Short mmCIF file of C-alpha atoms in Angstrom, two decimals:
data_model
loop_
_atom_site.label_atom_id
_atom_site.label_comp_id
_atom_site.label_asym_id
_atom_site.label_seq_id
_atom_site.Cartn_x
_atom_site.Cartn_y
_atom_site.Cartn_z
CA UNK A 1 28.38 0.93 3.21
CA UNK A 2 25.67 3.42 2.28
CA UNK A 3 23.91 3.68 -1.09
CA UNK A 4 21.78 6.76 -1.71
CA UNK A 5 19.93 5.29 -4.69
CA UNK A 6 19.00 1.77 -5.71
CA UNK A 7 16.98 0.50 -8.67
CA UNK A 8 15.73 -2.98 -9.48
CA UNK A 9 12.75 -4.70 -11.08
CA UNK A 10 10.53 -4.26 -8.01
CA UNK A 11 10.75 -0.48 -7.58
CA UNK A 12 13.26 2.32 -7.08
CA UNK A 13 14.32 3.85 -3.80
CA UNK A 14 16.51 6.66 -2.60
CA UNK A 15 17.73 8.01 0.72
CA UNK A 16 17.76 11.79 1.07
CA UNK A 17 19.57 13.77 3.79
CA UNK A 18 17.77 16.15 6.15
CA UNK A 19 16.82 19.59 4.88
CA UNK A 20 17.11 21.84 7.96
CA UNK A 21 15.24 23.63 9.34
CA UNK A 22 12.26 21.79 7.83
CA UNK A 23 13.51 18.29 8.71
CA UNK A 24 16.22 16.83 10.87
CA UNK A 25 15.80 13.22 9.76
CA UNK A 26 16.78 11.38 6.62
CA UNK A 27 14.02 10.05 4.37
CA UNK A 28 13.82 6.92 2.26
CA UNK A 29 11.45 7.15 -0.70
CA UNK A 30 10.13 4.12 -2.54
CA UNK A 31 9.17 5.15 -6.08
CA UNK A 32 6.65 3.12 -8.04
CA UNK A 33 6.26 3.68 -11.76
CA UNK A 34 2.76 2.50 -12.65
CA UNK A 35 1.47 2.00 -16.18
CA UNK A 36 -2.30 2.32 -15.88
CA UNK A 37 -4.02 1.01 -19.00
CA UNK A 38 -7.68 1.93 -19.57
CA UNK A 39 -9.47 -1.08 -21.07
CA UNK A 40 -11.58 0.00 -24.04
CA UNK A 41 -14.65 -1.59 -25.63
CA UNK A 42 -14.09 -3.67 -28.77
CA UNK A 43 -14.50 -1.62 -31.93
CA UNK A 44 -18.15 -1.02 -32.75
CA UNK A 45 -19.45 -2.01 -29.28
CA UNK A 46 -20.59 0.23 -26.44
CA UNK A 47 -19.91 -2.36 -23.73
CA UNK A 48 -18.38 -5.79 -23.19
CA UNK A 49 -18.20 -8.51 -20.53
CA UNK A 50 -15.28 -9.58 -18.32
CA UNK A 51 -14.80 -12.10 -15.52
CA UNK A 52 -13.22 -11.26 -12.16
CA UNK A 53 -11.04 -13.49 -9.93
CA UNK A 54 -14.12 -15.48 -8.90
CA UNK A 55 -15.20 -15.88 -12.54
CA UNK A 56 -18.16 -13.61 -11.90
CA UNK A 57 -19.27 -11.83 -15.08
CA UNK A 58 -19.29 -8.02 -15.24
CA UNK A 59 -20.31 -5.45 -17.86
CA UNK A 60 -17.74 -2.76 -18.73
CA UNK A 61 -17.41 0.11 -21.19
CA UNK A 62 -14.80 2.55 -22.52
CA UNK A 63 -13.47 5.41 -20.39
CA UNK A 64 -14.14 9.08 -21.00
CA UNK A 65 -11.37 11.61 -20.42
CA UNK A 66 -12.72 13.20 -17.22
CA UNK A 67 -13.46 9.82 -15.62
CA UNK A 68 -9.96 8.55 -16.41
CA UNK A 69 -8.28 11.66 -14.99
CA UNK A 70 -10.38 11.38 -11.83
CA UNK A 71 -9.48 7.71 -11.40
CA UNK A 72 -5.75 8.37 -11.65
CA UNK A 73 -5.95 11.30 -9.24
CA UNK A 74 -7.96 9.35 -6.68
CA UNK A 75 -5.68 6.31 -6.91
CA UNK A 76 -2.62 8.41 -6.11
CA UNK A 77 -4.46 10.26 -3.33
CA UNK A 78 -5.53 7.04 -1.62
CA UNK A 79 -2.16 5.33 -2.04
CA UNK A 80 -0.18 8.23 -0.60
CA UNK A 81 -2.80 8.98 2.03
CA UNK A 82 -2.33 5.48 3.41
CA UNK A 83 1.36 4.69 2.91
CA UNK A 84 3.31 7.97 2.67
CA UNK A 85 4.77 9.47 5.86
CA UNK A 86 3.35 6.72 8.06
CA UNK A 87 6.51 5.21 9.61
CA UNK A 88 9.92 6.26 10.89
CA UNK A 89 12.91 3.94 11.25
CA UNK A 90 15.73 4.02 13.81
CA UNK A 91 19.02 2.55 12.53
CA UNK A 92 20.83 -0.23 14.41
CA UNK A 93 22.93 1.02 17.29
CA UNK A 94 26.10 -0.23 15.62
CA UNK A 95 25.45 1.57 12.30
CA UNK A 96 27.00 5.02 12.21
CA UNK A 97 26.69 6.32 8.65
CA UNK A 98 23.34 8.13 8.81
CA UNK A 99 24.76 11.19 10.55
CA UNK A 100 23.85 14.83 10.03
CA UNK A 101 25.89 16.86 9.53
CA UNK A 102 27.74 13.99 7.89
CA UNK A 103 31.00 14.94 9.55
CA UNK A 104 30.64 14.73 13.32
CA UNK A 105 26.86 15.11 13.35
CA UNK A 106 24.20 13.30 15.33
CA UNK A 107 22.73 9.94 14.38
CA UNK A 108 19.42 10.44 12.56
CA UNK A 109 16.25 8.45 11.95
CA UNK A 110 14.71 7.70 8.55
CA UNK A 111 11.20 8.75 7.48
CA UNK A 112 9.37 6.32 5.15
CA UNK A 113 8.05 7.98 1.98
CA UNK A 114 6.16 6.74 -1.08
CA UNK A 115 6.12 8.28 -4.55
CA UNK A 116 3.73 7.22 -7.34
CA UNK A 117 4.60 8.05 -10.96
CA UNK A 118 2.28 7.31 -13.88
CA UNK A 119 4.24 6.25 -16.96
CA UNK A 120 3.56 4.45 -20.22
CA UNK A 121 4.93 1.07 -21.20
CA UNK A 122 8.08 2.55 -22.76
CA UNK A 123 9.35 3.95 -19.45
CA UNK A 124 10.10 0.70 -17.60
CA UNK A 125 7.03 0.55 -15.34
CA UNK A 126 7.30 -1.53 -12.21
CA UNK A 127 3.72 -2.70 -12.76
CA UNK A 128 1.22 -2.53 -15.60
CA UNK A 129 -2.37 -2.40 -14.35
CA UNK A 130 -5.41 -2.81 -16.55
CA UNK A 131 -8.37 -0.74 -15.38
CA UNK A 132 -11.96 -1.55 -16.32
CA UNK A 133 -14.74 1.02 -16.36
CA UNK A 134 -17.76 -0.83 -14.98
CA UNK A 135 -21.18 -0.02 -16.40
CA UNK A 136 -22.91 -0.19 -13.00
CA UNK A 137 -21.08 2.12 -10.56
CA UNK A 138 -23.25 0.96 -7.67
CA UNK A 139 -22.03 -2.63 -7.91
CA UNK A 140 -18.77 -2.90 -5.97
CA UNK A 141 -18.27 -6.62 -5.57
CA UNK A 142 -15.66 -7.03 -8.32
CA UNK A 143 -12.74 -9.18 -7.06
CA UNK A 144 -9.75 -7.19 -8.27
CA UNK A 145 -6.03 -7.84 -7.85
CA UNK A 146 -2.86 -5.74 -8.01
CA UNK A 147 -2.66 -6.06 -11.82
CA UNK A 148 -6.36 -5.52 -12.59
CA UNK A 149 -8.51 -2.76 -11.11
CA UNK A 150 -11.89 -1.25 -11.93
CA UNK A 151 -13.47 2.20 -11.83
CA UNK A 152 -15.05 1.10 -8.54
CA UNK A 153 -11.67 0.31 -6.95
CA UNK A 154 -11.46 3.92 -5.77
CA UNK A 155 -14.85 3.73 -4.04
CA UNK A 156 -15.44 2.81 -0.41
CA UNK A 157 -16.86 -0.70 -0.07
CA UNK A 158 -18.61 -2.55 2.73
CA UNK A 159 -16.67 -5.07 4.80
CA UNK A 160 -17.72 -6.91 7.90
CA UNK A 161 -16.68 -9.19 10.74
CA UNK A 162 -19.66 -10.92 12.25
CA UNK A 163 -22.34 -8.28 12.71
CA UNK A 164 -19.89 -5.37 12.59
CA UNK A 165 -19.76 -3.41 9.33
CA UNK A 166 -17.21 -0.85 8.10
CA UNK A 167 -15.84 0.72 4.92
CA UNK A 168 -12.67 -0.31 3.13
CA UNK A 169 -10.75 0.79 0.03
CA UNK A 170 -9.23 -1.49 -2.60
CA UNK A 171 -6.39 0.75 -3.82
CA UNK A 172 -4.29 0.91 -0.62
CA UNK A 173 -4.59 -2.88 -0.28
CA UNK A 174 -3.39 -3.53 -3.82
CA UNK A 175 -0.56 -0.98 -3.49
CA UNK A 176 0.46 -2.94 -0.39
CA UNK A 177 0.78 -6.05 -2.54
CA UNK A 178 2.92 -4.16 -5.05
CA UNK A 179 5.12 -3.10 -2.13
CA UNK A 180 5.63 -6.78 -1.37
CA UNK A 181 3.14 -7.33 1.45
CA UNK A 182 0.95 -10.45 1.63
CA UNK A 183 -2.50 -10.78 3.12
CA UNK A 184 -2.51 -10.23 6.86
CA UNK A 185 -3.06 -13.92 7.68
CA UNK A 186 -1.16 -15.35 4.70
CA UNK A 187 1.17 -17.45 6.83
CA UNK A 188 -1.54 -19.31 8.74
CA UNK A 189 -2.19 -23.00 8.20
CA UNK A 190 -5.81 -22.20 7.34
CA UNK A 191 -4.81 -19.81 4.56
CA UNK A 192 -2.22 -22.24 3.19
CA UNK A 193 -4.94 -24.87 3.01
CA UNK A 194 -7.35 -22.49 1.23
CA UNK A 195 -5.36 -19.78 -0.61
CA UNK A 196 -7.44 -16.72 -1.42
CA UNK A 197 -10.18 -17.63 1.06
CA UNK A 198 -11.65 -15.26 3.63
CA UNK A 199 -9.38 -16.52 6.40
CA UNK A 200 -6.38 -15.06 4.53
CA UNK A 201 -7.86 -11.61 5.22
CA UNK A 202 -7.92 -12.23 8.96
CA UNK A 203 -9.42 -14.46 11.60
CA UNK A 204 -10.00 -11.76 14.23
CA UNK A 205 -11.12 -8.13 14.27
CA UNK A 206 -7.61 -6.66 14.50
CA UNK A 207 -6.50 -8.55 11.40
CA UNK A 208 -9.68 -7.86 9.47
CA UNK A 209 -9.48 -4.05 9.79
CA UNK A 210 -5.81 -4.02 8.72
CA UNK A 211 -5.11 -2.65 5.25
CA UNK A 212 -3.77 -6.06 4.20
CA UNK A 213 -6.91 -7.67 5.58
CA UNK A 214 -10.27 -6.08 4.76
CA UNK A 215 -9.83 -2.59 6.21
CA UNK A 216 -7.82 0.61 5.96
CA UNK A 217 -5.81 0.47 9.21
CA UNK A 218 -2.02 0.21 9.35
CA UNK A 219 0.15 -1.45 11.96
CA UNK A 220 3.90 -1.26 12.42
CA UNK A 221 4.52 -4.54 10.62
CA UNK A 222 3.27 -2.84 7.45
CA UNK A 223 6.56 -0.88 7.42
CA UNK A 224 8.33 -4.04 6.23
CA UNK A 225 8.95 -2.82 2.63
CA UNK A 226 10.92 0.19 3.87
CA UNK A 227 12.70 -1.64 6.67
CA UNK A 228 13.71 -4.46 4.34
CA UNK A 229 14.75 -2.12 1.54
CA UNK A 230 16.94 0.18 3.58
CA UNK A 231 18.64 -2.74 5.31
CA UNK A 232 19.19 -4.97 2.28
CA UNK A 233 19.82 -2.42 -0.48
CA UNK A 234 21.04 0.83 1.08
CA UNK A 235 22.97 -0.01 4.25
CA UNK A 236 23.73 -3.77 4.16
CA UNK A 237 22.61 -4.14 7.76
CA UNK A 238 20.45 -6.62 9.69
CA UNK A 239 16.85 -5.60 9.04
CA UNK A 240 15.76 -7.06 12.38
CA UNK A 241 17.89 -4.44 14.14
CA UNK A 242 15.96 -1.55 12.63
CA UNK A 243 13.28 -0.19 14.97
CA UNK A 244 9.93 0.93 13.59
CA UNK A 245 7.69 3.62 15.05
CA UNK A 246 4.83 5.82 13.91
CA UNK A 247 5.87 9.08 12.32
CA UNK A 248 2.97 10.86 14.05
CA UNK A 249 -0.14 10.24 16.10
CA UNK A 250 -2.15 10.84 12.91
CA UNK A 251 -0.31 7.98 11.21
CA UNK A 252 -1.02 5.65 14.13
CA UNK A 253 -4.75 6.27 13.75
CA UNK A 254 -4.79 6.36 9.95
CA UNK A 255 -7.70 4.35 8.57
CA UNK A 256 -9.78 4.30 11.73
CA UNK A 257 -11.98 7.12 10.42
CA UNK A 258 -13.41 4.72 7.81
CA UNK A 259 -14.45 2.14 10.38
CA UNK A 260 -18.05 3.37 10.59
CA UNK A 261 -20.53 2.55 7.87
CA UNK A 262 -22.76 5.52 8.73
CA UNK A 263 -23.29 7.93 11.66
CA UNK A 264 -25.90 5.69 13.25
CA UNK A 265 -23.70 2.56 13.17
CA UNK A 266 -21.92 1.64 16.41
CA UNK A 267 -18.18 2.33 16.38
CA UNK A 268 -15.68 -0.46 16.25
CA UNK A 269 -13.66 -1.11 19.39
CA UNK A 270 -10.37 0.77 19.31
CA UNK A 271 -7.47 -1.53 18.47
CA UNK A 272 -4.24 0.03 19.80
CA UNK A 273 -1.28 -0.03 17.41
CA UNK A 274 1.72 -2.19 18.35
CA UNK A 275 4.24 -0.61 20.67
CA UNK A 276 7.42 0.75 19.08
CA UNK A 277 10.37 -1.60 19.05
CA UNK A 278 12.17 -4.20 17.04
CA UNK A 279 9.63 -6.18 15.06
CA UNK A 280 9.89 -9.59 13.49
CA UNK A 281 7.91 -10.21 10.33
#
């Protein structure tokens, strides 16, 4: 069984055939319809106060048109720059429907794509996200989540492990949550005992610099949303039989360029990506 399109409350997805000579592989695109809502000041006030996830108080104000357009553009740029065209999937050996040409052709792989569409509340968004415009753009400690962001969520922020510092971005992390991914160390006993604590973001350097930790780096396990979706919704196959690999060498190193705080800071040790193969999440 093969379904080219599938829609549910989480997000939409479709599988497209190759378009020779440009591509020889299929592609599976996850489409997210996001309703971004700019939070405005109460009538008659220039600013107002809000609390973040840690109940820390912040001052915010209404958006202007140019700032709002820039925020939307940068959010999409960062989301696609991290998640789009990062992974490629190989179907199970016993699944023979992803052929091209479809009659007597060769078995093809599947490229993982992401599409972000901005819609209003009347167009069935998959997520509605309130966005605050913080008064102080230099203060980037706001604890956001995947349903509340701030103007500073598109800025690079400091992260650290011990004495090692690097830059991270909030948007790719929160898009990862919307894709269905948990924090990198979510399943550990320590994180279960203290949900939302620092240990959930990683207890070693490799976990910390992951996009679902406190960094911008991908690993092959981050392909889970596509691997799960194509197996469960499009092909009715065993997701554990789908093999995951990097689409390119650029994708394998994506995010490492942000692992320096400044030119004088020492580089982080290189953490090699997992080897291609069947993965178990």
